[in-house]
Structure formats: structure tokens, C-alpha cells
PDB file of C-alpha atoms in Angstrom:
ATOM      1  CA  MET A 255      94.469 154.435 104.152  1.00 63.00           C
ATOM      2  CA  MET A 256      94.074 150.753 103.560  1.00 69.00           C
ATOM      3  CA  GLN A 257      91.943 149.950 106.389  1.00 79.00           C
ATOM      4  CA  LYS A 258      89.360 152.434 104.920  1.00 81.00           C
ATOM      5  CA  ARG A 259      89.396 150.363 102.034  1.00 81.00           C
ATOM      6  CA  ALA A 260      89.084 147.415 103.351  1.00 85.00           C
ATOM      7  CA  GLU A 261      85.927 148.398 105.774  1.00 90.00           C
ATOM      8  CA  LYS A 262      84.324 149.785 102.743  1.00 92.00           C
ATOM      9  CA  PHE A 263      85.028 146.873 100.843  1.00 95.00           C
ATOM     10  CA  TYR A 264      83.318 145.004 103.162  1.00 96.00           C
ATOM     11  CA  LEU A 265      80.467 147.353 103.830  1.00 96.00           C
ATOM     12  CA  ILE A 266      79.436 147.161  99.984  1.00 97.00           C
ATOM     13  CA  LEU A 267      80.233 142.826 100.499  1.00 98.00           C
ATOM     14  CA  ALA A 268      77.803 142.889 103.294  1.00 98.00           C
ATOM     15  CA  VAL A 269      74.782 144.873 101.510  1.00 98.00           C
ATOM     16  CA  THR A 270      75.115 142.766  98.449  1.00 98.00           C
ATOM     17  CA  ALA A 271      75.275 139.282 100.211  1.00 98.00           C
ATOM     18  CA  PHE A 272      72.279 140.657 102.355  1.00 98.00           C
ATOM     19  CA  GLY A 273      70.210 142.420  99.060  1.00 98.00           C
ATOM     20  CA  MET A 274      70.716 139.042  97.054  1.00 98.00           C
ATOM     21  CA  ASN A 275      69.938 136.653 100.026  1.00 98.00           C
ATOM     22  CA  TRP A 276      67.140 138.464 100.783  1.00 98.00           C
ATOM     23  CA  ILE A 277      65.271 138.047  97.388  1.00 98.00           C
ATOM     24  CA  TRP A 278      66.536 134.365  97.486  1.00 98.00           C
ATOM     25  CA  GLU A 279      64.703 133.688 100.705  1.00 97.00           C
ATOM     26  CA  MET A 280      61.458 135.645 100.167  1.00 96.00           C
ATOM     27  CA  ALA A 281      61.695 133.854  96.326  1.00 97.00           C
ATOM     28  CA  GLN A 282      61.862 130.700  98.035  1.00 96.00           C
ATOM     29  CA  MET A 283      58.856 130.712 101.053  1.00 94.00           C
ATOM     30  CA  PHE A 284      56.826 128.897  98.236  1.00 94.00           C
ATOM     31  CA  ALA A 285      58.589 125.543  99.111  1.00 96.00           C
ATOM     32  CA  PHE A 286      58.392 125.455 102.549  1.00 94.00           C
ATOM     33  CA  GLU A 287      55.717 124.637 105.336  1.00 93.00           C
ATOM     34  CA  ILE A 288      53.885 128.096 106.955  1.00 86.00           C
ATOM     35  CA  LYS A 289      53.008 127.007 110.116  1.00 81.00           C
ATOM     36  CA  PRO A 290      49.318 128.421 110.861  1.00 80.00           C
ATOM     37  CA  GLU A 291      49.989 130.011 113.955  1.00 85.00           C
ATOM     38  CA  GLU A 292      53.095 132.106 111.608  1.00 82.00           C
ATOM     39  CA  SER A 293      52.022 135.826 110.322  1.00 87.00           C
ATOM     40  CA  ARG A 294      53.582 137.203 107.362  1.00 85.00           C
ATOM     41  CA  SER A 295      55.196 139.573 109.201  1.00 90.00           C
ATOM     42  CA  GLN A 296      57.121 136.582 111.427  1.00 91.00           C
ATOM     43  CA  VAL A 297      57.978 135.004 108.011  1.00 88.00           C
ATOM     44  CA  PHE A 298      59.347 138.549 106.463  1.00 92.00           C
ATOM     45  CA  LEU A 299      61.325 139.147 110.227  1.00 95.00           C
ATOM     46  CA  PHE A 300      62.775 135.395 109.829  1.00 92.00           C
ATOM     47  CA  CYS A 301      63.694 135.302 106.048  1.00 94.00           C
ATOM     48  CA  THR A 302      65.399 138.877 107.134  1.00 97.00           C
ATOM     49  CA  LEU A 303      67.481 137.546 110.175  1.00 96.00           C
ATOM     50  CA  SER A 304      68.297 134.283 107.901  1.00 96.00           C
ATOM     51  CA  SER A 305      69.690 137.011 105.065  1.00 98.00           C
ATOM     52  CA  VAL A 306      71.632 138.673 107.874  1.00 98.00           C
ATOM     53  CA  ILE A 307      73.166 135.581 108.682  1.00 98.00           C
ATOM     54  CA  ASP A 308      73.720 134.624 105.197  1.00 98.00           C
ATOM     55  CA  ALA A 309      75.908 137.518 104.523  1.00 98.00           C
ATOM     56  CA  ALA A 310      77.870 137.204 107.715  1.00 98.00           C
ATOM     57  CA  VAL A 311      78.667 133.895 106.439  1.00 98.00           C
ATOM     58  CA  THR A 312      79.732 135.518 103.114  1.00 98.00           C
ATOM     59  CA  ILE A 313      82.142 137.832 104.927  1.00 98.00           C
ATOM     60  CA  GLY A 314      83.509 135.248 107.253  1.00 98.00           C
ATOM     61  CA  ILE A 315      84.169 133.309 104.222  1.00 98.00           C
ATOM     62  CA  TYR A 316      85.618 136.068 101.975  1.00 97.00           C
ATOM     63  CA  GLY A 317      87.400 136.817 104.849  1.00 96.00           C
ATOM     64  CA  LEU A 318      89.340 133.052 105.355  1.00 96.00           C
ATOM     65  CA  LEU A 319      89.982 132.622 101.824  1.00 97.00           C
ATOM     66  CA  SER A 320      91.676 135.904 101.555  1.00 94.00           C
ATOM     67  CA  ARG A 321      93.605 134.743 104.193  1.00 93.00           C
ATOM     68  CA  PHE A 322      95.301 131.740 101.534  1.00 91.00           C
ATOM     69  CA  ASN A 323      96.015 134.577  99.098  1.00 82.00           C
ATOM     70  CA  LEU A 324      95.378 132.476  96.510  1.00 83.00           C
ATOM     71  CA  SER A 325      96.334 133.916  92.971  1.00 86.00           C
ATOM     72  CA  ASN A 326      93.509 131.452  91.072  1.00 94.00           C
ATOM     73  CA  GLN A 327      90.849 133.490  90.444  1.00 94.00           C
ATOM     74  CA  ILE A 328      88.880 130.568  89.020  1.00 96.00           C
ATOM     75  CA  LEU A 329      90.142 128.813  92.828  1.00 96.00           C
ATOM     76  CA  PHE A 330      88.996 131.175  94.815  1.00 97.00           C
ATOM     77  CA  TYR A 331      85.490 131.223  93.551  1.00 98.00           C
ATOM     78  CA  LEU A 332      85.199 127.242  93.460  1.00 97.00           C
ATOM     79  CA  SER A 333      86.187 127.802  96.809  1.00 97.00           C
ATOM     80  CA  ALA A 334      83.842 130.270  98.143  1.00 98.00           C
ATOM     81  CA  ALA A 335      80.837 128.179  96.286  1.00 98.00           C
ATOM     82  CA  LEU A 336      82.228 125.078  98.144  1.00 98.00           C
ATOM     83  CA  LEU A 337      82.002 126.819 101.395  1.00 98.00           C
ATOM     84  CA  GLY A 338      78.975 127.967 100.527  1.00 98.00           C
ATOM     85  CA  ALA A 339      77.496 124.811  99.704  1.00 98.00           C
ATOM     86  CA  LEU A 340      79.128 123.273 103.373  1.00 98.00           C
ATOM     87  CA  CYS A 341      77.483 125.896 105.039  1.00 98.00           C
ATOM     88  CA  ALA A 342      74.126 125.806 103.768  1.00 98.00           C
ATOM     89  CA  ALA A 343      74.294 121.958 104.169  1.00 98.00           C
ATOM     90  CA  PHE A 344      74.775 122.553 107.714  1.00 98.00           C
ATOM     91  CA  PHE A 345      72.190 125.266 107.924  1.00 97.00           C
ATOM     92  CA  GLU A 346      69.581 122.902 106.909  1.00 97.00           C
ATOM     93  CA  TRP A 347      70.663 119.647 108.950  1.00 96.00           C
ATOM     94  CA  PHE A 348      70.868 121.683 111.841  1.00 96.00           C
ATOM     95  CA  ALA A 349      66.992 123.449 111.043  1.00 94.00           C
ATOM     96  CA  PHE A 350      65.979 119.921 111.015  1.00 90.00           C
ATOM     97  CA  ARG A 351      67.440 118.910 113.848  1.00 93.00           C
ATOM     98  CA  PHE A 352      65.709 121.721 115.849  1.00 94.00           C
ATOM     99  CA  GLU A 353      62.500 121.819 113.605  1.00 89.00           C
ATOM    100  CA  LEU A 354      63.057 125.177 112.805  1.00 89.00           C
ATOM    101  CA  TRP A 355      61.481 125.158 109.079  1.00 90.00           C
ATOM    102  CA  ARG A 356      60.011 121.981 107.202  1.00 93.00           C
ATOM    103  CA  TYR A 357      59.687 122.083 103.388  1.00 96.00           C
ATOM    104  CA  ASN A 358      56.376 121.266 101.526  1.00 96.00           C
ATOM    105  CA  GLN A 359      56.455 119.036  98.290  1.00 97.00           C
ATOM    106  CA  ALA A 360      57.349 122.026  95.825  1.00 97.00           C
ATOM    107  CA  MET A 361      60.829 121.870  97.492  1.00 98.00           C
ATOM    108  CA  PRO A 362      63.105 119.556  95.335  1.00 98.00           C
ATOM    109  CA  ILE A 363      65.695 117.558  97.648  1.00 97.00           C
ATOM    110  CA  VAL A 364      69.467 117.320  96.597  1.00 97.00           C
ATOM    111  CA  PRO A 365      70.297 113.574  96.954  1.00 95.00           C
ATOM    112  CA  LEU A 366      72.393 111.827  99.286  1.00 95.00           C
ATOM    113  CA  ILE A 367      72.690 114.552 101.527  1.00 96.00           C
ATOM    114  CA  GLY A 368      68.689 114.982 101.761  1.00 95.00           C
ATOM    115  CA  VAL A 369      68.604 118.908 102.029  1.00 97.00           C
ATOM    116  CA  GLY A 370      65.957 121.122 100.147  1.00 97.00           C
ATOM    117  CA  MET A 371      68.075 122.238  96.292  1.00 98.00           C
ATOM    118  CA  LEU A 372      66.492 125.797  97.010  1.00 98.00           C
ATOM    119  CA  PRO A 373      68.751 126.702 100.169  1.00 97.00           C
ATOM    120  CA  PHE A 374      71.736 124.464  99.030  1.00 98.00           C
ATOM    121  CA  VAL A 375      71.820 126.463  96.117  1.00 98.00           C
ATOM    122  CA  GLN A 376      71.452 129.722  97.684  1.00 98.00           C
ATOM    123  CA  LEU A 377      74.673 129.369  99.655  1.00 98.00           C
ATOM    124  CA  THR A 378      76.432 127.656  96.695  1.00 98.00           C
ATOM    125  CA  LEU A 379      75.504 130.486  94.119  1.00 98.00           C
ATOM    126  CA  LEU A 380      75.147 133.735  95.987  1.00 98.00           C
ATOM    127  CA  VAL A 381      78.330 133.599  98.489  1.00 98.00           C
ATOM    128  CA  PRO A 382      80.945 133.594  95.221  1.00 98.00           C
ATOM    129  CA  LEU A 383      78.464 136.033  93.154  1.00 98.00           C
ATOM    130  CA  ALA A 384      78.093 138.196  96.073  1.00 98.00           C
ATOM    131  CA  ILE A 385      81.796 138.324  96.195  1.00 98.00           C
ATOM    132  CA  TRP A 386      82.525 139.089  92.581  1.00 97.00           C
ATOM    133  CA  LEU A 387      80.096 141.772  92.728  1.00 97.00           C
ATOM    134  CA  ALA A 388      81.592 143.430  95.296  1.00 97.00           C
ATOM    135  CA  ARG A 389      84.986 143.207  93.908  1.00 94.00           C
ATOM    136  CA  LYS A 390      83.318 144.324  90.833  1.00 93.00           C
ATOM    137  CA  PHE A 391      81.744 147.456  92.158  1.00 90.00           C
ATOM    138  CA  LYS A 392      84.892 148.548  94.314  1.00 73.00           C
ATOM    139  CA  GLY A 393      87.365 147.839  91.477  1.00 66.00           C
ATOM    140  CA  VAL A 394      89.418 145.183  93.505  1.00 52.00           C
TER     141      VAL A 394
END
């Protein structure tokens, strides 16, 4: 019974995280360079794949933090935000290293770490928010 409840929660978390990240991915596209050879369908598929990865990251962060049994919910959500920020910075550094994407002049840059503000804020905000919403929806 407990296993089914956990599986249902993770499914709710996955759908919530995917949906929020997909909307964010599509909304921030104005700040990225689109290569002339890229079609709209390629951009759509890339954003969808990125959203699947973001959802997996959200699930991983929740699973990791759940192992620590943090009774202080503020600490739990702040930890989720910090881990989301670290993942976002890593993804952006990785993407630039392998030339997966580039920003255009519309993208604000986070000082000191040199990554785009929009993707950095994305996982910093959406990881804890997706967990909170999934808990509210599930009643956990």
C-alpha cells in the first residue's frame, strides 16, 4: 500500500515538474539563438527533451532530500532550491562547453557564474515549487 502511494506521488511530481518546465522552456526561447537550420519542430522537441531531464532532476532531488528526513520544511525547500541552482549552473556550463546552445542579447547573465539568468532561475524556483505542488495535490 505504501509503495503504491509513493509511486503515485512520484508520478504526480513527474507530471507537475515536466509541465512547469516545458512551459518555462518554451517561454524563455526568445533569449536563445536559434540556428538558421533549426526548424520549429526541432526547437519544440529539444525543449520537450530538456523538460523531461528537468523533471528527472526534480525527482532525483526530491528522492535525495527525502533520505535525510529533514523535519524542517523550510530547510527542505531551501535545499531543493540550492540543488536545483547547482544543477542549472552545471547544465548551462555543460551546454556551453559542448556548444549545445547560445544566448542572444535578451538573456541576462548571472554575475560571477556567467550563466543565463532564465535557465538558472528555472530550476532554482521550479524544483521546490513542483515538490510543494505535488505534495499539496497528493496531500503528503
